[in-house]
PDB file of C-alpha atoms in Angstrom:
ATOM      1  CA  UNK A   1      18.624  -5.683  -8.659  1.00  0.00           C
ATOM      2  CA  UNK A   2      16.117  -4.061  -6.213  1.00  0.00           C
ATOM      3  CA  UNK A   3      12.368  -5.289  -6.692  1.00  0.00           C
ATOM      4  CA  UNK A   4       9.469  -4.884  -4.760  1.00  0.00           C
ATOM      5  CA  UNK A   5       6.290  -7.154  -4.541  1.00  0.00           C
ATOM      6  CA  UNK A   6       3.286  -5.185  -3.751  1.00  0.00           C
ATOM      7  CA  UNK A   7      -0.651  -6.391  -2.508  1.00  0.00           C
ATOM      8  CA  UNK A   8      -2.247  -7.260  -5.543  1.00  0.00           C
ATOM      9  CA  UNK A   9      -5.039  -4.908  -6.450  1.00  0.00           C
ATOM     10  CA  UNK A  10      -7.357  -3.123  -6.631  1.00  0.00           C
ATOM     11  CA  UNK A  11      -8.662  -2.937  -2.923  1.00  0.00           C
ATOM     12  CA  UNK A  12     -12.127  -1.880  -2.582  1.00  0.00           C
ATOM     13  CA  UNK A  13     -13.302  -1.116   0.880  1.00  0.00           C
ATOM     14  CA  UNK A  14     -16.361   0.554   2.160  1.00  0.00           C
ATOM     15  CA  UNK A  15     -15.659   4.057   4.370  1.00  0.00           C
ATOM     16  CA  UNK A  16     -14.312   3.629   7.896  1.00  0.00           C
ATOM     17  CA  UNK A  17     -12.935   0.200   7.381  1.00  0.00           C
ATOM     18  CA  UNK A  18      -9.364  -0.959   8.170  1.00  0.00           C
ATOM     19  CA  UNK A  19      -6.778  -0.664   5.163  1.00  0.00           C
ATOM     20  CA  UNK A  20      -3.810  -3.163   5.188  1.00  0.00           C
ATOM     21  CA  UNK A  21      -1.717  -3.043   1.745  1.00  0.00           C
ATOM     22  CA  UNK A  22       1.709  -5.590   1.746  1.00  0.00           C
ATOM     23  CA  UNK A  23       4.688  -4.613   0.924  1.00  0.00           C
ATOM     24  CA  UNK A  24       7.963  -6.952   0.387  1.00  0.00           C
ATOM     25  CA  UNK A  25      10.903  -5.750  -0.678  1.00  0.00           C
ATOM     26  CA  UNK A  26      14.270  -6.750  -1.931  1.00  0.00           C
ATOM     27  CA  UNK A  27      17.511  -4.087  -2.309  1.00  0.00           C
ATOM     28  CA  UNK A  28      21.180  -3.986  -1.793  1.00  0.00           C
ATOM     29  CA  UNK A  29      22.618  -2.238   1.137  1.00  0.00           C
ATOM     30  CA  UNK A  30      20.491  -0.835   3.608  1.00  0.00           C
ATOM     31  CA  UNK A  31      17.251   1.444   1.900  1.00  0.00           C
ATOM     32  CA  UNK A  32      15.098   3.488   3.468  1.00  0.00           C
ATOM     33  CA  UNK A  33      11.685   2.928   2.979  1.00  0.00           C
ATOM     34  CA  UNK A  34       8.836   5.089   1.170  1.00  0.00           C
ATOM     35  CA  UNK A  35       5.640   4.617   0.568  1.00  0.00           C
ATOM     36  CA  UNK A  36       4.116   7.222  -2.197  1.00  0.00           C
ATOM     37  CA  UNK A  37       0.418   7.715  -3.485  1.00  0.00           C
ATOM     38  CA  UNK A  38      -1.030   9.145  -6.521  1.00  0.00           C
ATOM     39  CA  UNK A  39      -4.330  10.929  -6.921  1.00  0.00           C
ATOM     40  CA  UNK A  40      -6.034  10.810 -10.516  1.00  0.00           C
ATOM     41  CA  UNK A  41      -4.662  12.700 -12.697  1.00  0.00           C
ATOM     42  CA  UNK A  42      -1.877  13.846 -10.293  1.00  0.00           C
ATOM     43  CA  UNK A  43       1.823  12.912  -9.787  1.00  0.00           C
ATOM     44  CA  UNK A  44       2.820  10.803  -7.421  1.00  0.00           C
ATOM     45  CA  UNK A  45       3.364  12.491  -3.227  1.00  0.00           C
ATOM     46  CA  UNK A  46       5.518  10.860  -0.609  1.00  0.00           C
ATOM     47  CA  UNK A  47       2.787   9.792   1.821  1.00  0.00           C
ATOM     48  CA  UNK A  48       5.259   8.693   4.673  1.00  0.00           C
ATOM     49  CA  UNK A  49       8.977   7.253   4.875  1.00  0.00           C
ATOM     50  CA  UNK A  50      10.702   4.924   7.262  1.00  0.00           C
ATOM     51  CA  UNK A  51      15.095   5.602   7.387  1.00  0.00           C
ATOM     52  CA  UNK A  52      15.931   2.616   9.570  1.00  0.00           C
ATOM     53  CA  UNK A  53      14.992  -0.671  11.171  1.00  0.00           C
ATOM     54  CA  UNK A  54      12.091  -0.662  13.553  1.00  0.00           C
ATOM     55  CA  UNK A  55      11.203   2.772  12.683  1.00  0.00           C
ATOM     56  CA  UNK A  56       7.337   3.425  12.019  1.00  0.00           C
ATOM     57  CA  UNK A  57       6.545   6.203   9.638  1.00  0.00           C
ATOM     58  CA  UNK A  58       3.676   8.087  10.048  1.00  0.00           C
ATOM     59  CA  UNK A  59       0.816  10.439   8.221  1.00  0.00           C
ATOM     60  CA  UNK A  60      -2.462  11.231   7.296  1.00  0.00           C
ATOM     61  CA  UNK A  61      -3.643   8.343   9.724  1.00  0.00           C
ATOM     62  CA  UNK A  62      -1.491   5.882   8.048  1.00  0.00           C
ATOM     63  CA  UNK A  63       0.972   4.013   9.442  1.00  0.00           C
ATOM     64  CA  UNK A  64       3.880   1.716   8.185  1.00  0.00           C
ATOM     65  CA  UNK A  65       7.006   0.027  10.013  1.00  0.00           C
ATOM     66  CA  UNK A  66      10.481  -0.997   8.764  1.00  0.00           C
ATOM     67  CA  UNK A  67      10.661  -4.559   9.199  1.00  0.00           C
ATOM     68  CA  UNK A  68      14.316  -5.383   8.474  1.00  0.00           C
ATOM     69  CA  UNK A  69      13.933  -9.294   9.396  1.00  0.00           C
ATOM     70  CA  UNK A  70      11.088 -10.008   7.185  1.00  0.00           C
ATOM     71  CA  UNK A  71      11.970  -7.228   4.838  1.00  0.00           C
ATOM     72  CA  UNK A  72       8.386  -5.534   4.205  1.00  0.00           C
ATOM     73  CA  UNK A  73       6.924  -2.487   5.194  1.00  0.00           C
ATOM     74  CA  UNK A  74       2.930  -2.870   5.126  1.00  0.00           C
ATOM     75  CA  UNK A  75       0.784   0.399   5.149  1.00  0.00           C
ATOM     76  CA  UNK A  76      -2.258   0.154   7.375  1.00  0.00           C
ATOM     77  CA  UNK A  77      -4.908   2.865   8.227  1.00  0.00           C
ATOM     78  CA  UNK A  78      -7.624   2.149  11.098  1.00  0.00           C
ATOM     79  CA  UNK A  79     -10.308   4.244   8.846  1.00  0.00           C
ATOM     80  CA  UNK A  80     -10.416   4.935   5.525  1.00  0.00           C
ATOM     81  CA  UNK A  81     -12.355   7.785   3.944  1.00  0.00           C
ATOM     82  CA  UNK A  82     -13.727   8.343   0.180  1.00  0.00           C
ATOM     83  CA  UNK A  83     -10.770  11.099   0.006  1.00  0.00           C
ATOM     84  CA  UNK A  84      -8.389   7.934   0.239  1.00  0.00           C
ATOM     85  CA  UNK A  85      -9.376   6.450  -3.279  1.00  0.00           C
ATOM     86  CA  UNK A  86      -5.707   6.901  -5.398  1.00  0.00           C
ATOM     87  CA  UNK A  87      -3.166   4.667  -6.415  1.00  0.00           C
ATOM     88  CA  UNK A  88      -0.413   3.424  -3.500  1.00  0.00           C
ATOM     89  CA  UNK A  89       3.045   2.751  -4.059  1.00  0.00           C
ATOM     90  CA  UNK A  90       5.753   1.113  -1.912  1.00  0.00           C
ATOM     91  CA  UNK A  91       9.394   1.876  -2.692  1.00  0.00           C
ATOM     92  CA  UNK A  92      12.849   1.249  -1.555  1.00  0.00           C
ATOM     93  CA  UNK A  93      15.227   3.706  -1.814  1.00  0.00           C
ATOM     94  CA  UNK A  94      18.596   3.137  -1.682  1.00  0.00           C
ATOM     95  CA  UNK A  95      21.922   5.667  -2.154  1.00  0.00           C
ATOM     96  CA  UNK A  96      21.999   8.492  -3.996  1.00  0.00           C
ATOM     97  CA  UNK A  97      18.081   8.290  -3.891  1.00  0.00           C
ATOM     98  CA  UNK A  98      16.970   6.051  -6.599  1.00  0.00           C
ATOM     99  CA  UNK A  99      13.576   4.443  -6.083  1.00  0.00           C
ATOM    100  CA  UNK A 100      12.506   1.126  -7.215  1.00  0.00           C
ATOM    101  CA  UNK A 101       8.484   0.997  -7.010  1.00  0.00           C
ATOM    102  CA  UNK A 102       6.402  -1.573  -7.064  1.00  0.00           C
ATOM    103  CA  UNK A 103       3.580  -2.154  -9.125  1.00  0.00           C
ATOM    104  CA  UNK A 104       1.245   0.004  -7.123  1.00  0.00           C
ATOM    105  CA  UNK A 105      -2.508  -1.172  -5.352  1.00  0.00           C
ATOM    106  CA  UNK A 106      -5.422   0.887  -6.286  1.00  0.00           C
ATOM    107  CA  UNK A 107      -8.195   1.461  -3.703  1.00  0.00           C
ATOM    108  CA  UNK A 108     -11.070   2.301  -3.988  1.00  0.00           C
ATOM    109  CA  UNK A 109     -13.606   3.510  -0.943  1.00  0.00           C
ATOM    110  CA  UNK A 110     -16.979   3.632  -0.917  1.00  0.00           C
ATOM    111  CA  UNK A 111     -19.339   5.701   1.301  1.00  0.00           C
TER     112      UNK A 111
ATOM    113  CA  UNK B   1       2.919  21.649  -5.137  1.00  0.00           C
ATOM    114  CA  UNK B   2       6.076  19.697  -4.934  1.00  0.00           C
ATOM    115  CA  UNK B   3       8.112  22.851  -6.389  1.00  0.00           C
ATOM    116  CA  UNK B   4       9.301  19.832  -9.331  1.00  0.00           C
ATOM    117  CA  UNK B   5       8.288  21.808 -13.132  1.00  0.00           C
ATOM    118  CA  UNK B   6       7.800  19.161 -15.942  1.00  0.00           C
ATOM    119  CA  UNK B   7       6.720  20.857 -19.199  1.00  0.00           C
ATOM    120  CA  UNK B   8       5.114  20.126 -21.701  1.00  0.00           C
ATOM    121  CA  UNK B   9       1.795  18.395 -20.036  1.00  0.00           C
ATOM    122  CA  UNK B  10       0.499  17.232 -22.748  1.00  0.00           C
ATOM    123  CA  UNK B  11       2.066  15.978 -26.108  1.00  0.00           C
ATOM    124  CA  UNK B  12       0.729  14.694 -28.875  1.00  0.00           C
ATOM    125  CA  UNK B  13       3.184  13.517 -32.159  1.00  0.00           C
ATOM    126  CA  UNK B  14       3.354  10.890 -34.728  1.00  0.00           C
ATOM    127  CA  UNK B  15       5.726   8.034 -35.268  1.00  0.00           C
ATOM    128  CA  UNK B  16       9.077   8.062 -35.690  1.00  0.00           C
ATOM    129  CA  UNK B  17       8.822  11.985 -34.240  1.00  0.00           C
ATOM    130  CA  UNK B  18      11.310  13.587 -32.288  1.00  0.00           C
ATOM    131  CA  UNK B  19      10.536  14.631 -28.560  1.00  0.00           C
ATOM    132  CA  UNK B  20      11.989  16.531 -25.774  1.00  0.00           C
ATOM    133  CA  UNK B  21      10.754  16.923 -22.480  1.00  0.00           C
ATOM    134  CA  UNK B  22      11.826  19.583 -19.844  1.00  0.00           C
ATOM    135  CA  UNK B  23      12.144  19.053 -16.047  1.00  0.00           C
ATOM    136  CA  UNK B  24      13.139  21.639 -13.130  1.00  0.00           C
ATOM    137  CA  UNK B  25      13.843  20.276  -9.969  1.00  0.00           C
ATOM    138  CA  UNK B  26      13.202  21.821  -6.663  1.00  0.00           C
ATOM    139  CA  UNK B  27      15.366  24.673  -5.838  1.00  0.00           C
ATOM    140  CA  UNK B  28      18.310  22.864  -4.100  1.00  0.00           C
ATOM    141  CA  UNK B  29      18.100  19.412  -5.467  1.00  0.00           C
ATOM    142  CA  UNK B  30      21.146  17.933  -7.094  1.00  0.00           C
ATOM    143  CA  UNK B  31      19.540  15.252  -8.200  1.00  0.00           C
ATOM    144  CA  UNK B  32      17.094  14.624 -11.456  1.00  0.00           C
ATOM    145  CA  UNK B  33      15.578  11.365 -11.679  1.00  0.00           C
ATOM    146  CA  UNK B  34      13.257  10.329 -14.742  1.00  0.00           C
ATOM    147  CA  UNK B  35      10.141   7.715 -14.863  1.00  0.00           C
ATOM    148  CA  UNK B  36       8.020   6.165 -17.128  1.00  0.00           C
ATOM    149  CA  UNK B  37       4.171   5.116 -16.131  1.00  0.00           C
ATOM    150  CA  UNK B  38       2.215   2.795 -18.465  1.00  0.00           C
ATOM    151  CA  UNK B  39      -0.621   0.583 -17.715  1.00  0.00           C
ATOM    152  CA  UNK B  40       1.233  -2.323 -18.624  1.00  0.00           C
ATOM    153  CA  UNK B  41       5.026  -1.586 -17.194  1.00  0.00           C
ATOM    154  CA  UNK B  42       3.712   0.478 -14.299  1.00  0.00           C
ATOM    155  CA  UNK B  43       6.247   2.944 -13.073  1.00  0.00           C
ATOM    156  CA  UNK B  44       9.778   2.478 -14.416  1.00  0.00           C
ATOM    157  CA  UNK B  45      13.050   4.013 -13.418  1.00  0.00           C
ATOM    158  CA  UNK B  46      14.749   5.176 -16.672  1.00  0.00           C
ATOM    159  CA  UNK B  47      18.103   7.336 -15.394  1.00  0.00           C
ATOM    160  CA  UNK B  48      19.527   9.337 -12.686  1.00  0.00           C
ATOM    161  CA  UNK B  49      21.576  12.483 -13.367  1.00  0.00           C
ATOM    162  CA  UNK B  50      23.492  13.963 -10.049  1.00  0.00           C
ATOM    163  CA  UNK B  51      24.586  17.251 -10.521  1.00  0.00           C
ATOM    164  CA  UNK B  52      25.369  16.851 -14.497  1.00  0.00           C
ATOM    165  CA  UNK B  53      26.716  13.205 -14.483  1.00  0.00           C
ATOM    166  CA  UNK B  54      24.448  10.661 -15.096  1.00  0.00           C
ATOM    167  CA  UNK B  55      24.303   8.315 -11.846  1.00  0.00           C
ATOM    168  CA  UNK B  56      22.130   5.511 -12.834  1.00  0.00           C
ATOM    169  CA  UNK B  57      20.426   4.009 -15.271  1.00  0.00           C
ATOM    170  CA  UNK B  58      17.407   1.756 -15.557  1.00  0.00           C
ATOM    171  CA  UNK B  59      15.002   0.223 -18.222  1.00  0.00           C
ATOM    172  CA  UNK B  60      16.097   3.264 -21.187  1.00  0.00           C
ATOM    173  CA  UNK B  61      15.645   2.725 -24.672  1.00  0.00           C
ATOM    174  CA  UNK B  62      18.601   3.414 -26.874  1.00  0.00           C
ATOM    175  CA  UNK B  63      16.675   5.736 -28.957  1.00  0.00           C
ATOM    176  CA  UNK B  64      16.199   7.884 -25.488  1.00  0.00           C
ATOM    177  CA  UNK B  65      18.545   9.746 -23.823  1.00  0.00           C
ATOM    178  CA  UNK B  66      19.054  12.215 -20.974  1.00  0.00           C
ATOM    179  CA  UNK B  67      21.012  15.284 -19.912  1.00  0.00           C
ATOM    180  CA  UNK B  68      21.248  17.660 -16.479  1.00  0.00           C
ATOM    181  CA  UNK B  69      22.543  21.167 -17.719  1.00  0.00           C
ATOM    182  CA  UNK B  70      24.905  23.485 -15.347  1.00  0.00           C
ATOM    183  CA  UNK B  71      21.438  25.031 -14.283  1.00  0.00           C
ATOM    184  CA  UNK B  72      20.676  21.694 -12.682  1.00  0.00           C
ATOM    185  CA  UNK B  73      17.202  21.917 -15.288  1.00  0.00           C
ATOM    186  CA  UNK B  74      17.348  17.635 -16.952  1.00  0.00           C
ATOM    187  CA  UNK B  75      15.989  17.287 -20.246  1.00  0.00           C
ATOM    188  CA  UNK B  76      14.209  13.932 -21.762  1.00  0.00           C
ATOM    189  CA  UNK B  77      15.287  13.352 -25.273  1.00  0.00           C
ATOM    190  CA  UNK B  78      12.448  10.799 -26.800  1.00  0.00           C
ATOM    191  CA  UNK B  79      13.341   9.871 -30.511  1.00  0.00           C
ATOM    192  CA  UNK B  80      11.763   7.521 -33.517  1.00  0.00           C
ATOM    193  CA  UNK B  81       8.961   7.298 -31.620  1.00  0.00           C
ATOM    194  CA  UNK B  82       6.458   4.331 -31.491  1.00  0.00           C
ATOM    195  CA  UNK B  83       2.850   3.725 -30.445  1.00  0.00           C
ATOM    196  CA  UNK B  84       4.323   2.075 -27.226  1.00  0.00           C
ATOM    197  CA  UNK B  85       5.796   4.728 -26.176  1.00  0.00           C
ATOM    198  CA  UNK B  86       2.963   6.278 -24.981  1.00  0.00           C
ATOM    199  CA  UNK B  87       3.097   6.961 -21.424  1.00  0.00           C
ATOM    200  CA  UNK B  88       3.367   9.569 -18.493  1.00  0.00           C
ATOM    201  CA  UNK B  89       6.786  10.561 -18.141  1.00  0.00           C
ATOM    202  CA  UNK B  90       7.500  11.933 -14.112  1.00  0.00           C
ATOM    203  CA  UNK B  91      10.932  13.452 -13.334  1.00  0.00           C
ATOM    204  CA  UNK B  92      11.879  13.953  -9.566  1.00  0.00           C
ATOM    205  CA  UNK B  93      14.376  15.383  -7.879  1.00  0.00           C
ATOM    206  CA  UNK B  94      16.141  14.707  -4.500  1.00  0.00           C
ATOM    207  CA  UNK B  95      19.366  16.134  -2.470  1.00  0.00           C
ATOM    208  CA  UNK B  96      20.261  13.150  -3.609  1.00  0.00           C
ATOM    209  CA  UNK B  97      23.926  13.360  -2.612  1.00  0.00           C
ATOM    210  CA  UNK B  98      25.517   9.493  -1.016  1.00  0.00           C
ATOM    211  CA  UNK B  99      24.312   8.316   2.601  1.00  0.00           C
ATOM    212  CA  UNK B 100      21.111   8.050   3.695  1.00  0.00           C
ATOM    213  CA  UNK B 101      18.134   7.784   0.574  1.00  0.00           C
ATOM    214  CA  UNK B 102      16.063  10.604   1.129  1.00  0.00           C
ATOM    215  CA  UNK B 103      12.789  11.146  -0.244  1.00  0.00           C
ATOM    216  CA  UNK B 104      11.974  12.405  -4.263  1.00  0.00           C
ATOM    217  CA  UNK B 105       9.587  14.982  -4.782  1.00  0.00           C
ATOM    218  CA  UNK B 106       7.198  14.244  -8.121  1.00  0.00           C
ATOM    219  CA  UNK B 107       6.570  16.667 -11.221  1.00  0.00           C
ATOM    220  CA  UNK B 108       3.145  16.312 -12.241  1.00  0.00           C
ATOM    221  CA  UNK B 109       4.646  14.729 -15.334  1.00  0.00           C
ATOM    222  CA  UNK B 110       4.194  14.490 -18.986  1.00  0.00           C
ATOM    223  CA  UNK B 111       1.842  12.628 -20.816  1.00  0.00           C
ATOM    224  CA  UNK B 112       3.045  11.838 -24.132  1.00  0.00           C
ATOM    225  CA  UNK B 113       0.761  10.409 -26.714  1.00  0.00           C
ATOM    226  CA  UNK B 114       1.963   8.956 -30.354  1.00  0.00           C
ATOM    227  CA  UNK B 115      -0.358   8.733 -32.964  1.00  0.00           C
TER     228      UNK B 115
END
């Protein structure tokens, strides 16, 4: 079945630093790619998506690109606030929409 | 807001209790998925419904079950409940018809506490 191996947490990083969180994944057929993130005490929001090879999704000041060859899709930020702190989540999606997520990576920012 | 409804927010019951948990998806959305968040299982797919058929299914307990009414609204049925099934229960819901995955929008979820 579809898995997905995420950075091991949690990430703690002081404000303005550079964020890199790993993402592997495994699915059958040809997913698109999400990566989702959940505030405390919130549910979880689609921070950006990726639909095919090579593509680079995009928001917020993160960034994350299909990799088809090496199957990952790491999120990166050059500069991460306090406002960042929540839970991350990487996710293949594959027909019909269902989402496999990984185990999530909390970070943490400090001023 | 994600235009996803998930009520109740908060439930508290005992063991062996009887639960049912309501989800409306976004205006438009065929599909209903449902999730379970623990600390120790993290975020678990538990079943798809697609327009009133159920389309998937993932990690479900026997003793819970699922249903998507003509109104598209999904129901969680939670019964004999144990202490471990404490969680957060999310639904989502997607266009979520075949070809390309497109994204699921979140409910704030449920957060279901046995005692």
């Amino acid at each position: 079945g579809d898995s997905v191996t995420q950075m091991e947490g949690p990430v703690t990083l002081s404000e303005e630093a550079f964020l890199t969180i790993n993402c592997t994944y495994t699915a059958t057929g040809y997913p698109s790619l999400f990566w989702y993130v959940q505030y405390p005490g919130e549910g979880l929001q689609l921070l950006l998506k990726a639909t095919k090879a090579d593509d680079k999704g995009s928001n917020k000041g993160f960034e994350a690109t299909y990799r088809k060859e090496t199957t990952s899709f790491h999120l990166e930020k050059g500069s991460v606030q306090v406002s960042d702190s929540a839970v991350y989540f990487c996710a293949p999606g594959t027909s019909y929409g269902k989402l496999t997520f990984g185990q999530g990576t909390i970070l943490t920012v400090h001023p | 807001d994600s235009g996803v409804t998930q009520t109740p927010k908060h439930l508290i019951t005992a063991t062996g209790q009887r639960v049912t948990l309501r989800c409306s998806p976004r205006s438009g959305d065929l599909s209903v998925y449902w999730y379970q968040q623990s600390l120790d299982q993290g975020l678990q797919f538990l079943i798809q419904y697609y327009n009133g058929e159920e389309r998937a299914k993932g990690n479900i307990l026997e003793r819970f079950s699922a249903q998507q009414f003509p109104d598209l609204h999904s129901e969680l049925n939670l019964s004999s409940l144990e202490l471990g099934d404490s969680a957060l229960y999310f639904c989502a819901s997607s266009v979520g018809s075949g070809g390309r995955p497109t994204e699921a929008f979140f409910g704030q979820g449920t957060r279901l506490t046995v005692v």
